[in-house]
Coordinates of C-alpha atoms and ligand atoms in Angstrom, one line a residue:
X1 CA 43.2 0.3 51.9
X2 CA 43.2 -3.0 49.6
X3 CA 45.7 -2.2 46.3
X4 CA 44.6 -4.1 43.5
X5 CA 47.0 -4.7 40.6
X6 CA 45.8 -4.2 37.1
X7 CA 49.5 -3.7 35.5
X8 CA 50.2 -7.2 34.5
X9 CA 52.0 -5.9 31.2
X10 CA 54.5 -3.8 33.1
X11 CA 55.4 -7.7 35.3
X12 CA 53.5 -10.1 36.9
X13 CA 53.9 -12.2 40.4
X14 CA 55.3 -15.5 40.8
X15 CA 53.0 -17.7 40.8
X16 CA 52.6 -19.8 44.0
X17 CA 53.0 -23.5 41.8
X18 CA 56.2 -21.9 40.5
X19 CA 57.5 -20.4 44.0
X20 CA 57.4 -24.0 45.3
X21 CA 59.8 -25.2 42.5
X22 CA 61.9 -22.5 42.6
X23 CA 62.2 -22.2 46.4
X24 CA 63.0 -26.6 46.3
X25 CA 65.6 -25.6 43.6
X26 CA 67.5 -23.2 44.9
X27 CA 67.7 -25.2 48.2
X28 CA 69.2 -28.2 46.9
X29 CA 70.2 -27.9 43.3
X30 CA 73.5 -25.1 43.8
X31 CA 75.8 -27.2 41.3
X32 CA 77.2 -25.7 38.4
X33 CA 75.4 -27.3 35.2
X34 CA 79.1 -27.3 34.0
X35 CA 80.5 -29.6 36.6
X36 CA 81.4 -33.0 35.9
X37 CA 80.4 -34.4 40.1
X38 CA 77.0 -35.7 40.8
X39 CA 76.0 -31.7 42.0
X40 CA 76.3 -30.2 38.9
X41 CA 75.1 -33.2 36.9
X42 CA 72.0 -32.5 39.2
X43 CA 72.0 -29.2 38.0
X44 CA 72.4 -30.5 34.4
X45 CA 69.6 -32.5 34.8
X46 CA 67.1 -30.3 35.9
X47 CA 68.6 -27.1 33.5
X48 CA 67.3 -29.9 30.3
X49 CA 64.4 -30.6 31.8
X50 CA 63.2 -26.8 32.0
X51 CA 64.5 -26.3 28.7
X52 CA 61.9 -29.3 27.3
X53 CA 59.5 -27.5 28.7
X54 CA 59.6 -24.4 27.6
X55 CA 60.1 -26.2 23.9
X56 CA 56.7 -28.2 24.9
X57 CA 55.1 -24.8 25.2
X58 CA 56.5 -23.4 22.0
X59 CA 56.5 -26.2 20.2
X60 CA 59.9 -26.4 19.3
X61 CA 63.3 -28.8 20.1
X62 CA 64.9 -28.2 23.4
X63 CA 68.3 -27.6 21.7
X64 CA 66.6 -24.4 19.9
X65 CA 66.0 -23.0 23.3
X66 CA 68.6 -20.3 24.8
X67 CA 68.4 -19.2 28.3
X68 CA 68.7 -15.7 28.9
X69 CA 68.5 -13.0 31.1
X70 CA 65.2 -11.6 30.3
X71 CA 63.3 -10.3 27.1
X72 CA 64.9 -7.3 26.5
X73 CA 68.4 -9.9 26.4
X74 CA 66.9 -12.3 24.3
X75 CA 65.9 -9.2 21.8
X76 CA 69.2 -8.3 22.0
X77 CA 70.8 -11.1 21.1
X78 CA 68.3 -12.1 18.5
X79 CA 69.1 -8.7 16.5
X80 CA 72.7 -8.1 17.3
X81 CA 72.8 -11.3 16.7
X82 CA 71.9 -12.2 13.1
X83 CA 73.1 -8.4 11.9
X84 CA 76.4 -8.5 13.6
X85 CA 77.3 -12.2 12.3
X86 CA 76.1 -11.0 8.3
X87 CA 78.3 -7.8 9.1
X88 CA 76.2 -5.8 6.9
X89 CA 72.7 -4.8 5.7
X90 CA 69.6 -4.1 5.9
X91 CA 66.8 -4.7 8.7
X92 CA 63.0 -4.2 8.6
X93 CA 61.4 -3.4 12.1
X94 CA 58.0 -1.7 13.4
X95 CA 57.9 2.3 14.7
X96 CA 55.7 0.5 17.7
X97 CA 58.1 -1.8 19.1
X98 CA 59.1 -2.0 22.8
X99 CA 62.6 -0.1 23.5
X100 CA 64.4 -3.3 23.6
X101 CA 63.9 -3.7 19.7
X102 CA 63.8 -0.1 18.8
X103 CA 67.2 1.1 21.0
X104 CA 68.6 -2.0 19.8
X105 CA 68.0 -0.8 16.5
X106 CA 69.2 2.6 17.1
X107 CA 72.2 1.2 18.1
X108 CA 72.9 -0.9 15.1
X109 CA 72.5 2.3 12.8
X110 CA 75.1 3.7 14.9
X111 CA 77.1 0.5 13.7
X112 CA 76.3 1.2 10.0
X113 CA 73.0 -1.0 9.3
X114 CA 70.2 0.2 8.0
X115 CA 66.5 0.1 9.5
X116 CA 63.0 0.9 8.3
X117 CA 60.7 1.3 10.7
X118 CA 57.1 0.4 9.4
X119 CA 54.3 2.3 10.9
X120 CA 51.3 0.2 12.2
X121 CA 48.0 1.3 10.8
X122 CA 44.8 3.0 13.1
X123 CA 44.3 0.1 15.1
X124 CA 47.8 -0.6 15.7
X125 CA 48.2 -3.9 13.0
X126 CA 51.2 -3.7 10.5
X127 CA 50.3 -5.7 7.9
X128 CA 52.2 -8.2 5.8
X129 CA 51.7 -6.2 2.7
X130 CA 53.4 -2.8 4.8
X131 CA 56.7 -4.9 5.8
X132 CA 56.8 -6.8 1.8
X133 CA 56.8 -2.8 0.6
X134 CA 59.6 -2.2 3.1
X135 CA 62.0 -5.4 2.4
X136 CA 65.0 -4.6 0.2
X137 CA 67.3 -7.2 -2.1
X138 CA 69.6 -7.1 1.0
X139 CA 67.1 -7.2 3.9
X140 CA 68.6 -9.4 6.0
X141 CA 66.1 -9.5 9.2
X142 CA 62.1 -8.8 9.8
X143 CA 61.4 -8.2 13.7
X144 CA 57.8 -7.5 14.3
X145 CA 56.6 -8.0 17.7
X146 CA 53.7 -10.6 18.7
X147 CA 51.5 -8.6 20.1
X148 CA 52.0 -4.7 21.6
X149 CA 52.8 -4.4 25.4
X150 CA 50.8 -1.0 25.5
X151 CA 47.6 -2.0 23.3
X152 CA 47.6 -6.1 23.5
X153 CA 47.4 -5.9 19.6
X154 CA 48.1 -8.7 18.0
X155 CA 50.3 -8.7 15.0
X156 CA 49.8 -11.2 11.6
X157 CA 53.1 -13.1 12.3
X158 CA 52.2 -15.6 9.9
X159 CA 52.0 -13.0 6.8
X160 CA 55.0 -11.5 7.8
X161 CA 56.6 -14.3 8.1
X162 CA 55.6 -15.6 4.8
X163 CA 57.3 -12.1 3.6
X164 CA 60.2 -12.9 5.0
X165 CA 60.5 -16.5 3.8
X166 CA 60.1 -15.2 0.2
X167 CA 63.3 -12.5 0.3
X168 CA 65.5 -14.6 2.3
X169 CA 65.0 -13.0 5.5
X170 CA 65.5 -14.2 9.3
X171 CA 62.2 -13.7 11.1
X172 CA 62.3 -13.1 14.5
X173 CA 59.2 -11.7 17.2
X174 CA 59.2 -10.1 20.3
X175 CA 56.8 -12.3 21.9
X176 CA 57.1 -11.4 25.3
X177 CA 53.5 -9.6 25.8
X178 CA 52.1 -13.3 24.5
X179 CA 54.5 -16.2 25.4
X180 CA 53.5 -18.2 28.4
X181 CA 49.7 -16.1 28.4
X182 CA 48.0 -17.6 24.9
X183 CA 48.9 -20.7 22.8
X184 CA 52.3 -19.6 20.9
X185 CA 53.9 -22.0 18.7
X186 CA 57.3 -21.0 16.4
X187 CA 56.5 -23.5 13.8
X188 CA 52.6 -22.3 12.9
X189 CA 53.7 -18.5 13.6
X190 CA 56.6 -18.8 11.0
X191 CA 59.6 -17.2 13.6
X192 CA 63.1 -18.1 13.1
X193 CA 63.7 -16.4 16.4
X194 CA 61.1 -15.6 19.3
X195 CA 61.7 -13.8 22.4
X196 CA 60.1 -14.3 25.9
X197 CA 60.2 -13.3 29.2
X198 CA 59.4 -15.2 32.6
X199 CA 58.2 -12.3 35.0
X200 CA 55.6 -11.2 32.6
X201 CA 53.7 -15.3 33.1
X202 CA 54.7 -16.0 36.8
X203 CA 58.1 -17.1 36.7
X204 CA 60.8 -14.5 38.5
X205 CA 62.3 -11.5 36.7
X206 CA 66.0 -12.2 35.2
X207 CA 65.0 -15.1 33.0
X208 CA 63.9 -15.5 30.3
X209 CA 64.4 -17.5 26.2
X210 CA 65.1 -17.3 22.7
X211 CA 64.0 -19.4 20.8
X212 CA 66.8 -20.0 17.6
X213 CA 65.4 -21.9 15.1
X214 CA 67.8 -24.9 13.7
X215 CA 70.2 -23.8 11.3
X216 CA 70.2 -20.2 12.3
X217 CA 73.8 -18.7 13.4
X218 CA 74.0 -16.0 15.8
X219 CA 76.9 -14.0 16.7
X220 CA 76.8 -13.9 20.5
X221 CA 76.3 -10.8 22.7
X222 CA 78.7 -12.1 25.5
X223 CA 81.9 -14.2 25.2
X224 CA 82.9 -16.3 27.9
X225 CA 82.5 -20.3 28.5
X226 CA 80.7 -22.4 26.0
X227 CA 77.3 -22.6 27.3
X228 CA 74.0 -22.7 25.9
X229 CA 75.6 -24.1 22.6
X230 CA 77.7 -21.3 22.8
X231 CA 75.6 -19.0 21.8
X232 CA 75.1 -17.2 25.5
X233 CA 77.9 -17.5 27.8
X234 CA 77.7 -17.4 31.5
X235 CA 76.8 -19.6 34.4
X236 CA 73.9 -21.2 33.5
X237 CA 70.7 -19.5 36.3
X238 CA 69.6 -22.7 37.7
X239 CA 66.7 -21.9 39.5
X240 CA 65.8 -19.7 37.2
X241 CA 65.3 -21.7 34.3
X242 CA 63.5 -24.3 36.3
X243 CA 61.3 -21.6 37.4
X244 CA 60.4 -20.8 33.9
X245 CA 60.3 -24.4 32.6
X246 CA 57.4 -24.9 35.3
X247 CA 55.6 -21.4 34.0
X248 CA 55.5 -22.9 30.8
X249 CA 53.2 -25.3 32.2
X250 CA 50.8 -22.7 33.8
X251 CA 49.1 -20.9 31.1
X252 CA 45.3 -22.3 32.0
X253 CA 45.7 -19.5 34.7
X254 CA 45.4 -17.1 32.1
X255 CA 42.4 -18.9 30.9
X256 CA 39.2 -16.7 32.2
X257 CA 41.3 -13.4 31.7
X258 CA 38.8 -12.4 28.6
X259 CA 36.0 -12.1 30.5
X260 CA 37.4 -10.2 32.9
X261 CA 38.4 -7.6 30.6
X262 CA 35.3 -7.5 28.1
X263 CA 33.5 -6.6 31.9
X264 CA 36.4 -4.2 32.7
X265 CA 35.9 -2.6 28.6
X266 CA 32.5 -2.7 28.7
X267 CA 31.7 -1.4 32.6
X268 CA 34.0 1.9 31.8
X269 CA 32.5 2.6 28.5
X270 CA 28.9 2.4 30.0
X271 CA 30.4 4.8 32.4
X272 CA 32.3 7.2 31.2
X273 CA 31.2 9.3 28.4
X274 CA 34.0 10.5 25.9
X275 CA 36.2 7.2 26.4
X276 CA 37.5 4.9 23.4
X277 CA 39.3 1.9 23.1
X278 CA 42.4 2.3 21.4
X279 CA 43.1 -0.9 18.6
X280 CA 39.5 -1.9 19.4
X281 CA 39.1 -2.5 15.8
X282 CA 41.8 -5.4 16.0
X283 CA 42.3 -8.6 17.6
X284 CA 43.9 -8.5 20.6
X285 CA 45.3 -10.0 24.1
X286 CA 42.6 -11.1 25.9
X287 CA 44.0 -9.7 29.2
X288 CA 45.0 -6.1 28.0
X289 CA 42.8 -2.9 27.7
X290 CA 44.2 0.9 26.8
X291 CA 41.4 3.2 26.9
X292 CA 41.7 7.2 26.0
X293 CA 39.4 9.6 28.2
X294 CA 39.1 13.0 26.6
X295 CA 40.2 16.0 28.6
X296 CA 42.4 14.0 30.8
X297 CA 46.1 13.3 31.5
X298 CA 46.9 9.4 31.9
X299 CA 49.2 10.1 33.9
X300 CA 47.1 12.2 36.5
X301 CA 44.6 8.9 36.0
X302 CA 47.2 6.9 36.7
X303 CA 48.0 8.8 40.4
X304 CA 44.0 9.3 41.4
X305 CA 43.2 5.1 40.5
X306 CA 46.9 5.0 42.4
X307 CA 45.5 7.0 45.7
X308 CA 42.4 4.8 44.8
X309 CA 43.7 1.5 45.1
X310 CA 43.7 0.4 42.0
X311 CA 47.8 0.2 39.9
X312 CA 47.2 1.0 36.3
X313 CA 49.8 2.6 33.6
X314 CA 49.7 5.0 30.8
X315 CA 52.2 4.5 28.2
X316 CA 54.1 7.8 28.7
X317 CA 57.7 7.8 29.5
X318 CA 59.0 10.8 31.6
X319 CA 61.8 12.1 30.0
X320 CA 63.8 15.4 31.3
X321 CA 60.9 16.8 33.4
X322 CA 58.5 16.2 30.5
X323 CA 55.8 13.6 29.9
X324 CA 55.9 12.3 26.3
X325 CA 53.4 10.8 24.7
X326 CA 53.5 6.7 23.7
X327 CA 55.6 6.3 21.1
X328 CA 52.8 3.4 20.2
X329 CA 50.4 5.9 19.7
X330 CA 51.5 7.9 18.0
X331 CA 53.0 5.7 15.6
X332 CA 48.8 4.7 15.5
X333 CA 48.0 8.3 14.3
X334 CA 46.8 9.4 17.7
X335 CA 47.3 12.9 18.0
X336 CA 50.1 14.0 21.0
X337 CA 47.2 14.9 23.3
X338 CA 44.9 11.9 22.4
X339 CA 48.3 9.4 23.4
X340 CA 48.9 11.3 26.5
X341 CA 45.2 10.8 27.9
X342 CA 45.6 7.4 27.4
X343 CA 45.5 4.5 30.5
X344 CA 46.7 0.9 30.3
X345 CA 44.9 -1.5 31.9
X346 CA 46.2 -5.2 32.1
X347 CA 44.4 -8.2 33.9
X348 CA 46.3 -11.0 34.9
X349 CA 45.9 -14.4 37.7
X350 CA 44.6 -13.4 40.7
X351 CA 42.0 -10.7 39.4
X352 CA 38.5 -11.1 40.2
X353 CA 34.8 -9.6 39.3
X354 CA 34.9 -7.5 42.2
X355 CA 38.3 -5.7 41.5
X356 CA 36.9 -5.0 38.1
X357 CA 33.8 -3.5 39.4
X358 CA 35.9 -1.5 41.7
X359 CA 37.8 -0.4 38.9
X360 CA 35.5 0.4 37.0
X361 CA 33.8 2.5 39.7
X362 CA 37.4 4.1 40.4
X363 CA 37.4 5.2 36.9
X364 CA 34.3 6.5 36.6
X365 CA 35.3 8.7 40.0
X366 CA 38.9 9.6 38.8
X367 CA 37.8 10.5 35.5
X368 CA 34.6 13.0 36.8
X369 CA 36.9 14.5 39.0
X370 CA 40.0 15.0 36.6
X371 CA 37.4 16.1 34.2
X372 CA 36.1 19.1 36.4
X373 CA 39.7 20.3 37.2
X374 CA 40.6 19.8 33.4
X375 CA 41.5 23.0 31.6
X376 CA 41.5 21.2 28.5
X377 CA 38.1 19.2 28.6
X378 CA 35.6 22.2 28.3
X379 CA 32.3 21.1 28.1
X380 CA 31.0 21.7 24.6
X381 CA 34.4 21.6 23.0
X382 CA 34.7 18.0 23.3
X383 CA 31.8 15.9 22.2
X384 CA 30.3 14.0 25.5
Ligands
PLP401 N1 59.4 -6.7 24.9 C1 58.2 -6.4 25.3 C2 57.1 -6.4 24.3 C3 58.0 -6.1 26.7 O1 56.8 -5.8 27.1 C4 59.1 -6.1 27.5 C5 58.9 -5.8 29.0 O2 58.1 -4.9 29.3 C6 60.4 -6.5 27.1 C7 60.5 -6.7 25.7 C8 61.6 -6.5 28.0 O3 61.5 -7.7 28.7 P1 62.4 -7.8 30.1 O4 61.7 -6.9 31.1 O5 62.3 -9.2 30.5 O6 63.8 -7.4 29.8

């Protein structure tokens, strides 16, 4: 059977351009970027030349960009970061944030800060005017992410921003979900501090940046040498970074992802009857869809398009036996049962018109079939 993925949120493949570099350069460039001898100057070399271009794609000075580990690192360090070097205070988040933000966040109460989360409204926006009613005289940071990982909705960064600018606040964004995929530039979105992540735009998992804008001091997570300006210590991932200097370059593969989707929407809601699009009233990622079937279970969806070929996700995280509902979702005024019959769908390079017409006749399959095992989807009590 031929699997076709359609879970380009959860990661994405290398792409081929970038398996070339990164294969060249971790053949020949195994200096250390610290070393003084010709290897490690090599090393040097190339580690400045990735970092200029992931600044070309963001728009920003090389020197602003710090080489991490991954997202979930670089959200780390951008909110440990600024709270831990104030030592105090008060920091304004979203309720729909991904886990690296929000257990971050949890962990920094436990540390004595304070957080308000602020709930996104129906179509999963939080507005500018929700986080200005949420700032305090001591708020010290505003995180709101770029766009969401489960929906693809975008967020108005440069409002919020704006917000932040006017009570003194660091601004930084979770902009994993859009970095490397759409046009993102620091200066025009406002952010202090942005976050990215190379598996999820075709560089290898275990890099990833943060951007710190000029002038802002972080604390750092790790202590150790002085690299990265010594604001992330550690042996500098060679390969890596080159690996995500040339992803930076690659976003035109993301280009015809739109129209892919709108067939993908628009094919299962001719379909299937009793389906919505969750955030449909906002703008969004051009490559992500999360659709709700009534009467289903997303993830018994995601196990029949599974035995069907096709990789999808639902947004519930298993916890001790149990399947909760997305935490997104909810924070969007879904009701428990409307989150947990709730499927992800995420296009990315590589996708073509037929997988999404096999998809789409997937779904219409799965969801018949779930539907006439379904206890909960009697016909009559919900509106087909
Ligand atoms: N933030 C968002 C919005 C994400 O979607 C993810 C990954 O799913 C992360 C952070 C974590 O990134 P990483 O997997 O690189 O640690």
């Amino acid at each position: 059977m031929q699997h076709s993925y359609f879970d380009h949120n959860a990661t994405s493949a290398v792409a081929p351009e970038v398996l070339q570099t990164l294969a060249g350069s971790m053949a020949e460039v195994y200096g250390n970027a610290s070393s003084i001898h010709h290897f490690g100057q090599v090393a040097k070399q190339r580690l400045e030349a990735a970092r200029r271009e992931v600044a070309a794609m963001l728009g920003c000075e090389a020197r602003e960009v710090v080489f991490t580990s991954g997202g979930t690192e670089a959200d780390n360090l951008a909110l440990f970061g600024v709270m831990r070097r104030i030592g105090g205070g008060h920091l304004v988040t979203s309720s729909m944030e991904h886990p690296a933000v929000l257990n971050a966040c949890g962990q920094l109460e436990r540390e004595g800060f304070e957080v308000t989360y602020v709930a996104p409204d129906e179509s999963g926006v939080v507005s500018a005017a929700a986080v200005r009613r949420a700032v305090r005289t001591d708020t010290a940071l505003i995180s709101v992410m770029h766009a969401n990982n489960e929906t693809g909705v975008l967020q108005p960064l440069a409002g919020i921003a704006a917000v932040a600018r006017e009570c003194g606040a660091v601004f930084h964004t979770d902009a994993v979900q859009t970095a490397g995929r759409i046009p993102v530039n620091v200066r025009e979105l406002g952010a202090d501090l942005l976050s990215l992540s190379g598996h999820k735009f075709g560089a290898p998992k275990g890099i990833g940046a943060l951007y710190v804008r000029k002038g802002v001091e972080l604390r750092p997570l790790l202590y150790g040498g002085r690299h990265e300006r010594e604001r992330r210590a550690g042996t500098e991932n060679v390969p890596g970074a080159v690996a995500l200097g040339r992803a930076a370059g690659l976003g035109a593969l993301w280009g015809g992802i739109a129209t892919l989707r709108d067939r993908l929407e628009q094919g299962i809601l001719a379909r299937v009857p009793a389906a919505h699009v969750n955030g449909a009233g906002a703008e969004r990622m051009p490559n992500t869809s999360n659709i709700r079937f009534d009467g289903i279970e997303g993830e018994a969806m995601v196990i029949s398009l599974d035995l069907r070929g096709f990789a999808v996700s639902s947004g519930s995280a298993c916890s001790s036996g149990a399947v909760e509902p997305s935490h997104v979702l909810l924070a969007m005024g879904l009701s428990p049962e409307d989150a947990r019959s709730s499927v992800r769908f995420s296009l990315g390079p590589g996708n073509t018109a037929e997988q999404v017409d096999g998809l789409i006749e997937a779904v219409a399959g799965s969801v018949t079939h779930l539907r006439r095992i379904s206890t909960s989807f009697v016909k009559g009590t919900v509106n087909v």
